Amino acid sequence: MTAVPPYVPGHALLDGRTAVITAAAGAGIGGATARRFLEEGARVLVSDAHARRLKETEEALAEEFGAERISSLPCDVTDEEQVAALFAEAVRLHGRLDVVVNNAGLGGTAALVDMTDEQWTRVLDVTLNGTFRCTRAALRHFKEVGGGGVVVNNASVVGWRAQAGQAHYAAAKAGVMALTRCAAVEAAEYGVRVNAVSPSLAMHPHLVKVTSAELLAELTEREAFGRYAEPWEIANVIVFLASGYSSYMTGETVSVSSQRA
């Protein structure tokens, strides 16, 4: 097992930009991405369906980075009106929108023979349809203001590989990858880039709640480094895709993994 590398300091890669990050409450990839964006100089509007945890996240980041650079608005990405309100709030607060990170997703484990329609539909509505709604809102805004902007979607390596009990989640994440490619082709004409990250195993409290200890141990053992990723290690790649360092990349899904996808 290799040691976790030192935390990478900010380099002003997103200085002056405004970002919306969904599912950013708590200690997962969304929360880590919000912190990394602030460290890189961005103004950030975070959203989540869990209002209390979202407010706690905003207050903690405001204390560290200043209230003028961080704000929050609860948003259920399965509700089109709430998605529209989220994007309108970003523009109202900061006068512009530059980056959208679609991190909202819902997992779970169920064998296909036992899976209910409700289980299947709920995972796809949050994970795939929610990403569609937010990507659509982002592209409409960027096109209306004359172009420019970046969308980064959160996919998963299970969109490429088979894993028992993950048919609904894998189908949703494979859909996110396809949506990313098609959106990128459509948005290129007005200067918008759309890419995705595809993590293998990033440990955070929610994953522990919905995954057995035995499965987590098995997945960790498969990793080439013999450890899971820290959420900030995924966030670093999201920063890269949001920044000018990836200016010629669009329609790509970057595997953030220490194993073959």
C-alpha positions in Angstrom: 0.0 0.0 0.0 1.4 3.4 -1.0 1.1 6.4 1.2 -1.3 9.2 0.4 0.7 12.0 -1.4 1.0 15.5 0.0 -1.9 17.8 -0.6 -1.4 20.0 -3.6 -1.6 23.7 -2.9 -3.6 26.1 -5.1 -2.0 27.8 -8.1 -4.7 30.3 -9.0 -5.9 28.1 -11.9 -9.5 29.3 -11.6 -8.8 32.8 -10.5 -11.9 35.1 -11.0 -14.2 32.3 -12.3 -17.6 31.5 -10.9 -18.6 27.8 -10.5 -21.7 25.8 -9.6 -21.0 22.5 -8.0 -23.9 20.0 -7.3 -24.0 17.5 -4.4 -21.3 19.5 -2.6 -22.4 19.1 1.0 -20.2 17.0 3.3 -16.9 15.3 2.8 -17.3 13.6 -0.6 -16.0 14.5 -4.0 -18.4 17.5 -4.3 -17.2 19.0 -1.1 -13.6 18.4 -1.9 -14.1 20.0 -5.3 -15.7 23.1 -3.8 -12.6 23.5 -1.5 -10.2 23.0 -4.3 -12.0 25.5 -6.5 -11.8 28.1 -3.7 -8.1 27.4 -3.2 -7.7 28.0 -6.9 -9.3 31.4 -6.7 -12.9 30.7 -7.9 -16.2 32.0 -6.5 -18.4 29.0 -5.8 -22.1 28.3 -5.4 -22.6 24.9 -3.9 -25.9 22.9 -4.0 -27.2 19.7 -2.5 -30.5 18.1 -1.7 -29.6 18.0 2.0 -30.2 21.6 3.2 -28.8 21.3 6.7 -25.5 19.7 5.6 -25.2 22.1 2.7 -25.5 25.1 5.1 -22.9 23.6 7.4 -20.6 23.2 4.4 -21.1 26.8 3.3 -20.5 28.2 6.8 -17.2 26.2 7.2 -15.9 27.3 3.8 -17.0 30.9 4.3 -15.0 31.0 7.6 -11.9 29.9 5.8 -12.2 31.6 2.4 -14.6 34.5 3.0 -18.4 34.7 2.7 -18.2 36.8 -0.5 -16.7 33.8 -2.4 -18.9 31.0 -1.3 -22.7 30.6 -1.3 -25.2 27.8 -1.3 -28.7 26.9 -2.5 -30.5 23.6 -1.9 -31.3 21.9 -5.2 -32.9 18.5 -6.0 -31.6 17.8 -9.5 -34.7 15.7 -10.3 -36.7 19.0 -10.2 -36.4 21.2 -13.2 -37.6 24.3 -11.4 -35.0 23.9 -8.7 -32.2 23.4 -11.4 -33.3 26.6 -13.2 -33.3 28.5 -9.9 -29.8 27.3 -9.1 -28.3 28.7 -12.3 -30.2 31.9 -12.0 -28.9 32.3 -8.5 -25.3 31.9 -9.6 -25.7 34.7 -12.2 -27.6 36.9 -9.7 -24.9 36.6 -7.1 -21.8 36.8 -9.2 -22.9 38.3 -12.5 -21.5 35.4 -14.5 -21.1 31.6 -14.7 -18.0 29.9 -16.0 -17.9 26.3 -14.7 -20.5 23.7 -13.9 -19.6 20.5 -12.0 -22.3 17.9 -12.2 -21.4 15.7 -9.2 -24.9 14.7 -8.1 -25.5 10.9 -8.2 -27.2 8.1 -6.3 -25.9 4.6 -5.9 -27.0 1.5 -4.1 -26.6 -2.3 -4.5 -29.3 -4.6 -5.8 -29.2 -7.8 -7.9 -31.0 -7.3 -11.1 -33.5 -10.1 -10.5 -34.5 -8.4 -7.3 -34.3 -4.8 -8.4 -37.6 -2.9 -8.4 -38.7 -0.4 -11.0 -38.5 2.3 -8.3 -34.9 1.4 -7.5 -33.9 1.5 -11.2 -35.8 4.7 -11.9 -34.6 6.6 -8.9 -30.9 6.0 -9.5 -31.2 6.9 -13.2 -33.3 10.0 -12.4 -30.7 11.5 -10.0 -27.5 10.2 -11.7 -28.3 10.5 -15.4 -31.3 12.7 -15.8 -30.0 15.1 -13.1 -26.8 15.5 -15.1 -28.8 16.0 -18.2 -30.9 18.7 -16.6 -27.9 20.6 -15.3 -25.9 20.2 -18.5 -28.8 21.5 -20.5 -29.2 24.5 -18.2 -25.5 25.2 -18.4 -25.4 25.0 -22.2 -28.4 27.2 -22.5 -26.8 29.9 -20.4 -23.4 29.7 -22.1 -25.0 29.9 -25.5 -27.2 32.9 -24.5 -24.2 34.9 -23.2 -22.2 34.3 -26.4 -20.2 31.2 -25.6 -17.4 30.1 -23.4 -17.7 28.0 -20.3 -16.9 24.5 -19.0 -19.0 21.5 -17.8 -17.4 18.7 -15.9 -19.5 15.6 -15.2 -18.8 12.9 -12.6 -19.0 9.5 -14.2 -17.5 6.2 -12.8 -15.4 3.3 -14.0 -18.5 1.1 -13.6 -19.7 2.8 -16.7 -17.1 0.7 -18.5 -16.8 -2.4 -16.4 -19.2 -4.9 -15.0 -19.9 -5.1 -11.2 -22.5 -7.3 -9.6 -25.4 -5.4 -8.0 -24.6 -2.2 -9.9 -26.7 -2.5 -13.1 -28.7 0.7 -12.4 -25.7 2.7 -11.3 -23.5 1.4 -14.2 -26.2 2.1 -16.8 -26.6 5.6 -15.4 -22.9 6.3 -15.4 -22.4 4.9 -18.9 -25.2 7.3 -19.9 -23.3 10.2 -18.3 -20.3 9.3 -20.5 -22.4 9.2 -23.7 -24.2 12.4 -22.7 -20.8 14.1 -22.2 -19.6 13.1 -25.6 -22.7 14.2 -27.4 -23.0 17.5 -25.5 -19.4 18.3 -26.2 -19.9 18.0 -30.0 -23.0 20.2 -29.9 -21.4 22.8 -27.6 -18.1 23.1 -29.4 -19.5 25.6 -31.9 -20.0 28.2 -29.2 -16.8 27.5 -27.4 -18.0 25.4 -24.5 -16.0 22.3 -23.3 -17.7 19.3 -21.7 -15.7 16.5 -20.1 -16.1 14.0 -17.4 -14.0 12.3 -14.7 -14.4 8.6 -14.0 -13.3 7.7 -10.5 -12.7 4.1 -9.4 -12.8 4.2 -5.6 -12.8 7.4 -3.6 -13.6 6.9 0.0 -16.2 9.2 1.7 -18.8 8.8 4.5 -21.8 8.2 2.1 -20.0 5.4 0.3 -19.4 3.6 3.6 -23.1 3.8 4.4 -24.3 2.2 1.1 -21.5 -0.3 0.6 -20.5 -3.3 2.7 -17.1 -3.4 4.4 -16.4 -6.7 2.5 -16.9 -5.1 -0.9 -14.9 -2.0 0.0 -12.0 -4.2 1.1 -12.2 -6.1 -2.1 -12.3 -3.0 -4.3 -9.5 -1.4 -2.4 -7.3 -4.6 -2.9 -7.8 -4.3 -6.6 -6.3 -0.8 -6.8 -2.7 -0.7 -8.0 -1.7 1.6 -5.2 -3.4 -0.7 -2.6 -5.5 2.1 -1.3 -8.6 4.1 -2.2 -8.4 7.7 -3.6 -8.9 10.7 -1.3 -11.8 12.8 -2.6 -9.4 15.7 -3.2 -7.4 13.6 -5.6 -10.5 13.3 -7.8 -11.1 17.1 -7.3 -7.6 17.8 -8.6 -8.5 16.3 -12.0 -11.8 18.2 -12.0 -9.8 21.4 -11.4 -7.6 20.5 -14.4 -10.6 19.9 -16.6 -12.1 23.2 -15.5 -8.9 25.2 -16.1 -7.2 26.5 -19.1 -4.7 23.6 -18.9 -7.3 21.4 -20.7 -8.2 23.9 -23.3 -8.1 21.4 -26.2 -10.0 18.7 -24.4 -13.7 18.1 -24.9 -16.0 15.0 -25.0 -13.4 13.1 -23.0 -13.9 10.9 -19.9 -10.7 10.8 -17.8 -10.3 7.7 -15.7 -9.1 8.8 -12.2 -8.0 5.4 -11.2 -5.0 3.2 -10.2 -6.3 0.2 -12.1 -7.5 -0.7 -15.6 -11.0 0.6 -16.1 
